[in-house]
Amino acid sequence: QKEVEQDPGPLSVPEGAIVSLNCTYSNSAFQYFMWYRQYSRKGPELLMYTYSSGNKEDGRFTAQVDKSSKYISLFIRDSQPSDSATYLCAVASGGYNKLIFGAGTRLAVHP
Amino acid sequence: EAGVTQSPTHLIKTRGQQATLRCSPISGHTSVYWYQQALGLGLQFLLWYDEGEERNRGNFPPRFSGRQFPNYSSELNVNALELEDSALYLCASSSGTSGGAGTDTQYFGPGTRLTVL
């Protein structure tokens, strides 16, 4: 079993839709949860960073962590064609600085 | 402020050769991380260097090695290249201010695409 599971998609949505991206993880020791966005031929860029459970909002992006079910989500409101990218979830436990990534979900937002 | 830079952008080698990849962290960052992004396997942690020392290592064979220089730049060496080493190699840096007690935000470079023929 992989430590982090993420549906690779692809996910295709019309402009303006609400997008929901999800990951599950297996180890309850993980305390740090991140979402990265990666455009084609570029390195990943950090979108959202959450410690422990709860919600975090930044503009059109909302990250949710449910530690009881080991489930993390990223919601994108009013999606734009510029949001078309691969979205990677990542988790980490304290003290090691080693990120464990999901496989990434490829998102396409069409006009 | 300049981001993480990596060189070369592309590298083509043949099986059995050695590859050297280079990374310059963001100014002021002391930690450097290496990841491999192979097709179908996702991003996998390779190595973490901080203050010149190797702090953690992923599940990769010893022919993957590296070092960090006094100016905090880093080098990844891959010996005895195999076809399955073909991948995008990403370097990230962080400030290292948590001293290992937490997780510092990692900022990624654009990567070096290594092709092994």
PDB file of C-alpha atoms in Angstrom:
ATOM      1  CA  GLN A   1       0.000   0.000   0.000  1.00  0.00           C
ATOM      2  CA  LYS A   2       1.330   3.425  -0.929  1.00  0.00           C
ATOM      3  CA  GLU A   3       1.698   5.909   1.909  1.00  0.00           C
ATOM      4  CA  VAL A   4      -0.253   8.525  -0.045  1.00  0.00           C
ATOM      5  CA  GLU A   5      -2.935   7.676  -2.588  1.00  0.00           C
ATOM      6  CA  GLN A   6      -4.108  10.193  -5.170  1.00  0.00           C
ATOM      7  CA  ASP A   7      -6.254   9.652  -8.228  1.00  0.00           C
ATOM      8  CA  PRO A   8      -4.116  10.671 -11.239  1.00  0.00           C
ATOM      9  CA  GLY A   9      -7.139  11.739 -13.284  1.00  0.00           C
ATOM     10  CA  PRO A  10      -7.162  13.400 -15.729  1.00  0.00           C
ATOM     11  CA  LEU A  11      -9.924  15.662 -14.521  1.00  0.00           C
ATOM     12  CA  SER A  12     -11.569  17.939 -17.074  1.00  0.00           C
ATOM     13  CA  VAL A  13     -13.944  20.708 -15.978  1.00  0.00           C
ATOM     14  CA  PRO A  14     -15.498  23.814 -17.573  1.00  0.00           C
ATOM     15  CA  GLU A  15     -14.314  27.261 -16.599  1.00  0.00           C
ATOM     16  CA  GLY A  16     -16.009  28.499 -13.444  1.00  0.00           C
ATOM     17  CA  ALA A  17     -16.569  25.044 -11.958  1.00  0.00           C
ATOM     18  CA  ILE A  18     -15.677  24.079  -8.407  1.00  0.00           C
ATOM     19  CA  VAL A  19     -12.880  21.523  -8.425  1.00  0.00           C
ATOM     20  CA  SER A  20     -12.336  18.990  -5.668  1.00  0.00           C
ATOM     21  CA  LEU A  21      -9.002  17.180  -5.431  1.00  0.00           C
ATOM     22  CA  ASN A  22      -8.381  14.522  -2.816  1.00  0.00           C
ATOM     23  CA  CYS A  23      -5.738  12.317  -1.244  1.00  0.00           C
ATOM     24  CA  THR A  24      -5.736   9.653   1.419  1.00  0.00           C
ATOM     25  CA  TYR A  25      -2.776   8.653   3.540  1.00  0.00           C
ATOM     26  CA  SER A  26      -2.002   5.660   5.689  1.00  0.00           C
ATOM     27  CA  ASN A  27       0.251   6.834   8.525  1.00  0.00           C
ATOM     28  CA  SER A  28      -1.362   8.713  11.406  1.00  0.00           C
ATOM     29  CA  ALA A  29       2.066  10.174  12.291  1.00  0.00           C
ATOM     30  CA  PHE A  30       1.832  12.644   9.424  1.00  0.00           C
ATOM     31  CA  GLN A  31       1.162  16.128  10.739  1.00  0.00           C
ATOM     32  CA  TYR A  32       2.049  18.409   7.832  1.00  0.00           C
ATOM     33  CA  PHE A  33      -0.029  18.541   4.698  1.00  0.00           C
ATOM     34  CA  MET A  34       0.726  20.418   1.523  1.00  0.00           C
ATOM     35  CA  TRP A  35      -0.627  20.962  -1.948  1.00  0.00           C
ATOM     36  CA  TYR A  36       1.732  21.769  -4.798  1.00  0.00           C
ATOM     37  CA  ARG A  37       0.865  22.825  -8.329  1.00  0.00           C
ATOM     38  CA  GLN A  38       3.089  21.777 -11.204  1.00  0.00           C
ATOM     39  CA  TYR A  39       2.806  23.217 -14.673  1.00  0.00           C
ATOM     40  CA  SER A  40       4.180  21.270 -17.589  1.00  0.00           C
ATOM     41  CA  ARG A  41       8.006  21.308 -17.707  1.00  0.00           C
ATOM     42  CA  LYS A  42       8.227  23.264 -14.436  1.00  0.00           C
ATOM     43  CA  GLY A  43       9.031  22.404 -10.837  1.00  0.00           C
ATOM     44  CA  PRO A  44       6.231  22.146  -8.251  1.00  0.00           C
ATOM     45  CA  GLU A  45       5.164  25.344  -6.498  1.00  0.00           C
ATOM     46  CA  LEU A  46       3.634  25.389  -3.032  1.00  0.00           C
ATOM     47  CA  LEU A  47      -0.054  26.320  -2.977  1.00  0.00           C
ATOM     48  CA  MET A  48      -1.246  25.477   0.513  1.00  0.00           C
ATOM     49  CA  TYR A  49       0.361  24.324   3.751  1.00  0.00           C
ATOM     50  CA  THR A  50      -1.609  22.994   6.723  1.00  0.00           C
ATOM     51  CA  TYR A  51      -0.499  21.725  10.097  1.00  0.00           C
ATOM     52  CA  SER A  52      -2.750  19.107  11.707  1.00  0.00           C
ATOM     53  CA  SER A  53      -6.508  19.124  11.069  1.00  0.00           C
ATOM     54  CA  GLY A  54      -8.753  21.881   9.867  1.00  0.00           C
ATOM     55  CA  ASN A  55      -9.378  24.209   6.974  1.00  0.00           C
ATOM     56  CA  LYS A  56      -7.228  26.863   5.371  1.00  0.00           C
ATOM     57  CA  GLU A  57      -8.379  29.325   2.765  1.00  0.00           C
ATOM     58  CA  ASP A  58      -6.331  31.425   0.354  1.00  0.00           C
ATOM     59  CA  GLY A  59      -8.258  33.254  -2.321  1.00  0.00           C
ATOM     60  CA  ARG A  60      -9.995  30.707  -4.534  1.00  0.00           C
ATOM     61  CA  PHE A  61      -8.218  27.795  -2.855  1.00  0.00           C
ATOM     62  CA  THR A  62      -9.326  25.929   0.284  1.00  0.00           C
ATOM     63  CA  ALA A  63      -7.392  23.075   1.848  1.00  0.00           C
ATOM     64  CA  GLN A  64      -9.047  20.656   4.271  1.00  0.00           C
ATOM     65  CA  VAL A  65      -7.452  18.031   6.481  1.00  0.00           C
ATOM     66  CA  ASP A  66      -9.429  15.340   8.296  1.00  0.00           C
ATOM     67  CA  LYS A  67      -6.944  13.389  10.377  1.00  0.00           C
ATOM     68  CA  SER A  68      -9.610  11.057  11.754  1.00  0.00           C
ATOM     69  CA  SER A  69     -10.237   9.659   8.273  1.00  0.00           C
ATOM     70  CA  LYS A  70      -6.720  10.396   6.942  1.00  0.00           C
ATOM     71  CA  TYR A  71      -8.183  12.423   4.109  1.00  0.00           C
ATOM     72  CA  ILE A  72      -6.966  15.695   2.604  1.00  0.00           C
ATOM     73  CA  SER A  73      -8.714  17.859   0.045  1.00  0.00           C
ATOM     74  CA  LEU A  74      -8.103  20.897  -2.094  1.00  0.00           C
ATOM     75  CA  PHE A  75     -11.027  22.902  -3.441  1.00  0.00           C
ATOM     76  CA  ILE A  76     -10.665  25.402  -6.258  1.00  0.00           C
ATOM     77  CA  ARG A  77     -13.535  27.831  -6.699  1.00  0.00           C
ATOM     78  CA  ASP A  78     -14.315  29.629  -9.955  1.00  0.00           C
ATOM     79  CA  SER A  79     -11.719  27.558 -11.805  1.00  0.00           C
ATOM     80  CA  GLN A  80      -9.797  29.243 -14.616  1.00  0.00           C
ATOM     81  CA  PRO A  81      -7.959  27.842 -17.649  1.00  0.00           C
ATOM     82  CA  SER A  82      -4.741  29.021 -15.945  1.00  0.00           C
ATOM     83  CA  ASP A  83      -5.461  26.476 -13.184  1.00  0.00           C
ATOM     84  CA  SER A  84      -4.779  23.680 -15.691  1.00  0.00           C
ATOM     85  CA  ALA A  85      -1.840  21.831 -14.156  1.00  0.00           C
ATOM     86  CA  THR A  86      -0.959  18.765 -12.126  1.00  0.00           C
ATOM     87  CA  TYR A  87      -1.821  19.059  -8.440  1.00  0.00           C
ATOM     88  CA  LEU A  88       0.297  17.107  -5.992  1.00  0.00           C
ATOM     89  CA  CYS A  89      -0.563  16.450  -2.383  1.00  0.00           C
ATOM     90  CA  ALA A  90       2.308  15.914   0.023  1.00  0.00           C
ATOM     91  CA  VAL A  91       2.568  14.866   3.651  1.00  0.00           C
ATOM     92  CA  ALA A  92       5.338  14.863   6.236  1.00  0.00           C
ATOM     93  CA  SER A  93       5.951  14.004   9.841  1.00  0.00           C
ATOM     94  CA  GLY A  94       7.944  16.277  12.070  1.00  0.00           C
ATOM     95  CA  GLY A  95      11.692  16.037  12.308  1.00  0.00           C
ATOM     96  CA  TYR A  96      12.629  14.610   8.950  1.00  0.00           C
ATOM     97  CA  ASN A  97      11.806  17.218   6.345  1.00  0.00           C
ATOM     98  CA  LYS A  98      11.051  14.420   3.909  1.00  0.00           C
ATOM     99  CA  LEU A  99       7.964  15.047   1.836  1.00  0.00           C
ATOM    100  CA  ILE A 100       5.935  12.089   0.626  1.00  0.00           C
ATOM    101  CA  PHE A 101       3.977  12.914  -2.485  1.00  0.00           C
ATOM    102  CA  GLY A 102       0.852  11.556  -4.064  1.00  0.00           C
ATOM    103  CA  ALA A 103       0.949  10.616  -7.724  1.00  0.00           C
ATOM    104  CA  GLY A 104      -0.567  13.963  -8.756  1.00  0.00           C
ATOM    105  CA  THR A 105      -3.913  14.729 -10.393  1.00  0.00           C
ATOM    106  CA  ARG A 106      -3.851  16.279 -13.839  1.00  0.00           C
ATOM    107  CA  LEU A 107      -6.504  19.007 -14.120  1.00  0.00           C
ATOM    108  CA  ALA A 108      -7.702  20.623 -17.332  1.00  0.00           C
ATOM    109  CA  VAL A 109     -10.024  23.638 -17.162  1.00  0.00           C
ATOM    110  CA  HIS A 110     -11.523  24.386 -20.556  1.00  0.00           C
ATOM    111  CA  PRO A 111     -13.055  27.752 -21.559  1.00  0.00           C
TER     112      PRO A 111
ATOM    113  CA  GLU B   1      14.923  37.262  -5.384  1.00  0.00           C
ATOM    114  CA  ALA B   2      16.251  34.402  -7.498  1.00  0.00           C
ATOM    115  CA  GLY B   3      14.659  31.026  -7.004  1.00  0.00           C
ATOM    116  CA  VAL B   4      16.256  27.599  -6.936  1.00  0.00           C
ATOM    117  CA  THR B   5      18.351  27.047 -10.040  1.00  0.00           C
ATOM    118  CA  GLN B   6      19.432  23.743 -11.543  1.00  0.00           C
ATOM    119  CA  SER B   7      21.834  22.771 -14.265  1.00  0.00           C
ATOM    120  CA  PRO B   8      21.903  21.403 -16.818  1.00  0.00           C
ATOM    121  CA  THR B   9      18.315  21.575 -18.051  1.00  0.00           C
ATOM    122  CA  HIS B  10      18.695  18.377 -20.021  1.00  0.00           C
ATOM    123  CA  LEU B  11      21.270  15.615 -19.795  1.00  0.00           C
ATOM    124  CA  ILE B  12      21.612  12.626 -22.075  1.00  0.00           C
ATOM    125  CA  LYS B  13      23.808   9.719 -21.024  1.00  0.00           C
ATOM    126  CA  THR B  14      24.254   6.097 -21.952  1.00  0.00           C
ATOM    127  CA  ARG B  15      23.816   3.127 -19.664  1.00  0.00           C
ATOM    128  CA  GLY B  16      26.763   2.629 -17.326  1.00  0.00           C
ATOM    129  CA  GLN B  17      27.933   6.250 -17.431  1.00  0.00           C
ATOM    130  CA  GLN B  18      27.888   8.719 -14.544  1.00  0.00           C
ATOM    131  CA  ALA B  19      25.700  11.814 -14.325  1.00  0.00           C
ATOM    132  CA  THR B  20      26.289  14.940 -12.250  1.00  0.00           C
ATOM    133  CA  LEU B  21      23.438  17.343 -11.572  1.00  0.00           C
ATOM    134  CA  ARG B  22      23.829  20.702  -9.850  1.00  0.00           C
ATOM    135  CA  CYS B  23      21.570  22.857  -7.700  1.00  0.00           C
ATOM    136  CA  SER B  24      21.847  26.353  -6.240  1.00  0.00           C
ATOM    137  CA  PRO B  25      19.410  27.085  -3.409  1.00  0.00           C
ATOM    138  CA  ILE B  26      17.595  30.312  -2.706  1.00  0.00           C
ATOM    139  CA  SER B  27      19.924  32.807  -1.063  1.00  0.00           C
ATOM    140  CA  GLY B  28      19.872  32.300   2.703  1.00  0.00           C
ATOM    141  CA  HIS B  29      18.583  28.731   2.529  1.00  0.00           C
ATOM    142  CA  THR B  30      20.788  26.090   4.107  1.00  0.00           C
ATOM    143  CA  SER B  31      18.808  22.922   3.354  1.00  0.00           C
ATOM    144  CA  VAL B  32      18.754  21.236  -0.045  1.00  0.00           C
ATOM    145  CA  TYR B  33      16.578  18.300  -1.066  1.00  0.00           C
ATOM    146  CA  TRP B  34      16.698  16.063  -4.110  1.00  0.00           C
ATOM    147  CA  TYR B  35      13.673  14.286  -5.571  1.00  0.00           C
ATOM    148  CA  GLN B  36      13.208  11.990  -8.537  1.00  0.00           C
ATOM    149  CA  GLN B  37      10.072  12.318 -10.662  1.00  0.00           C
ATOM    150  CA  ALA B  38       9.890   9.315 -12.932  1.00  0.00           C
ATOM    151  CA  LEU B  39       7.015   8.640 -15.279  1.00  0.00           C
ATOM    152  CA  GLY B  40       4.365   6.639 -13.501  1.00  0.00           C
ATOM    153  CA  LEU B  41       6.138   6.756 -10.129  1.00  0.00           C
ATOM    154  CA  GLY B  42       5.529  10.302  -8.987  1.00  0.00           C
ATOM    155  CA  LEU B  43       7.870  12.421  -6.912  1.00  0.00           C
ATOM    156  CA  GLN B  44      10.122  10.384  -4.664  1.00  0.00           C
ATOM    157  CA  PHE B  45      12.444  11.740  -1.990  1.00  0.00           C
ATOM    158  CA  LEU B  46      16.127  11.045  -2.651  1.00  0.00           C
ATOM    159  CA  LEU B  47      18.351  13.027  -0.291  1.00  0.00           C
ATOM    160  CA  TRP B  48      18.335  15.890   2.210  1.00  0.00           C
ATOM    161  CA  TYR B  49      21.402  17.987   2.975  1.00  0.00           C
ATOM    162  CA  ASP B  50      21.643  20.600   5.663  1.00  0.00           C
ATOM    163  CA  GLU B  51      24.711  22.588   6.679  1.00  0.00           C
ATOM    164  CA  GLY B  52      26.902  20.344   4.549  1.00  0.00           C
ATOM    165  CA  GLU B  53      25.719  17.085   6.078  1.00  0.00           C
ATOM    166  CA  GLU B  54      23.476  14.355   4.684  1.00  0.00           C
ATOM    167  CA  ARG B  55      20.470  14.306   7.050  1.00  0.00           C
ATOM    168  CA  ASN B  56      18.146  11.795   5.450  1.00  0.00           C
ATOM    169  CA  ARG B  57      18.067   9.454   2.523  1.00  0.00           C
ATOM    170  CA  GLY B  58      15.211   7.897   0.567  1.00  0.00           C
ATOM    171  CA  ASN B  59      14.932   4.324  -0.592  1.00  0.00           C
ATOM    172  CA  PHE B  60      17.479   4.527  -3.402  1.00  0.00           C
ATOM    173  CA  PRO B  61      20.636   2.458  -4.030  1.00  0.00           C
ATOM    174  CA  PRO B  62      24.080   3.784  -3.004  1.00  0.00           C
ATOM    175  CA  ARG B  63      24.947   4.688  -6.592  1.00  0.00           C
ATOM    176  CA  PHE B  64      22.807   7.766  -5.949  1.00  0.00           C
ATOM    177  CA  SER B  65      24.961  10.105  -3.899  1.00  0.00           C
ATOM    178  CA  GLY B  66      25.553  13.767  -3.434  1.00  0.00           C
ATOM    179  CA  ARG B  67      27.142  16.479  -1.438  1.00  0.00           C
ATOM    180  CA  GLN B  68      26.561  20.012  -0.268  1.00  0.00           C
ATOM    181  CA  PHE B  69      29.236  22.648  -0.592  1.00  0.00           C
ATOM    182  CA  PRO B  70      30.119  25.428   1.891  1.00  0.00           C
ATOM    183  CA  ASN B  71      28.056  27.902  -0.165  1.00  0.00           C
ATOM    184  CA  TYR B  72      25.062  25.498   0.296  1.00  0.00           C
ATOM    185  CA  SER B  73      24.891  24.559  -3.372  1.00  0.00           C
ATOM    186  CA  SER B  74      24.589  20.852  -3.995  1.00  0.00           C
ATOM    187  CA  GLU B  75      25.506  18.165  -6.443  1.00  0.00           C
ATOM    188  CA  LEU B  76      23.725  14.880  -7.147  1.00  0.00           C
ATOM    189  CA  ASN B  77      25.773  12.086  -8.653  1.00  0.00           C
ATOM    190  CA  VAL B  78      24.299   8.993 -10.216  1.00  0.00           C
ATOM    191  CA  ASN B  79      26.807   6.247 -11.002  1.00  0.00           C
ATOM    192  CA  ALA B  80      26.420   3.220 -13.268  1.00  0.00           C
ATOM    193  CA  LEU B  81      23.352   4.691 -14.939  1.00  0.00           C
ATOM    194  CA  GLU B  82      20.456   2.381 -15.720  1.00  0.00           C
ATOM    195  CA  LEU B  83      17.623   2.937 -18.165  1.00  0.00           C
ATOM    196  CA  GLU B  84      15.123   3.334 -15.321  1.00  0.00           C
ATOM    197  CA  ASP B  85      17.115   6.299 -13.967  1.00  0.00           C
ATOM    198  CA  SER B  86      15.573   8.370 -16.760  1.00  0.00           C
ATOM    199  CA  ALA B  87      13.501  10.966 -14.933  1.00  0.00           C
ATOM    200  CA  LEU B  88      13.133  14.590 -13.963  1.00  0.00           C
ATOM    201  CA  TYR B  89      15.399  15.325 -11.003  1.00  0.00           C
ATOM    202  CA  LEU B  90      14.126  18.131  -8.839  1.00  0.00           C
ATOM    203  CA  CYS B  91      16.031  20.091  -6.270  1.00  0.00           C
ATOM    204  CA  ALA B  92      14.314  22.043  -3.507  1.00  0.00           C
ATOM    205  CA  SER B  93      15.630  24.323  -0.793  1.00  0.00           C
ATOM    206  CA  SER B  94      14.358  25.554   2.542  1.00  0.00           C
ATOM    207  CA  SER B  95      15.522  27.908   5.231  1.00  0.00           C
ATOM    208  CA  GLY B  96      16.262  25.128   7.707  1.00  0.00           C
ATOM    209  CA  THR B  97      15.102  27.358  10.556  1.00  0.00           C
ATOM    210  CA  SER B  98      13.025  24.656  12.187  1.00  0.00           C
ATOM    211  CA  GLY B  99      16.187  22.708  12.896  1.00  0.00           C
ATOM    212  CA  GLY B 100      14.467  19.476  12.007  1.00  0.00           C
ATOM    213  CA  ALA B 101      11.726  20.016  14.561  1.00  0.00           C
ATOM    214  CA  GLY B 102       9.119  20.631  11.904  1.00  0.00           C
ATOM    215  CA  THR B 103       8.806  20.955   8.199  1.00  0.00           C
ATOM    216  CA  ASP B 104      10.236  23.992   6.478  1.00  0.00           C
ATOM    217  CA  THR B 105       8.537  25.074   3.281  1.00  0.00           C
ATOM    218  CA  GLN B 106      10.391  23.580   0.340  1.00  0.00           C
ATOM    219  CA  TYR B 107      10.781  25.633  -2.822  1.00  0.00           C
ATOM    220  CA  PHE B 108      11.484  23.688  -5.980  1.00  0.00           C
ATOM    221  CA  GLY B 109      13.684  24.391  -8.960  1.00  0.00           C
ATOM    222  CA  PRO B 110      12.698  23.641 -12.576  1.00  0.00           C
ATOM    223  CA  GLY B 111      14.509  20.303 -12.610  1.00  0.00           C
ATOM    224  CA  THR B 112      17.061  18.488 -14.752  1.00  0.00           C
ATOM    225  CA  ARG B 113      15.676  15.990 -17.206  1.00  0.00           C
ATOM    226  CA  LEU B 114      18.010  13.003 -17.376  1.00  0.00           C
ATOM    227  CA  THR B 115      17.645  10.596 -20.263  1.00  0.00           C
ATOM    228  CA  VAL B 116      19.565   7.327 -20.199  1.00  0.00           C
ATOM    229  CA  LEU B 117      19.919   5.566 -23.542  1.00  0.00           C
TER     230      LEU B 117
END
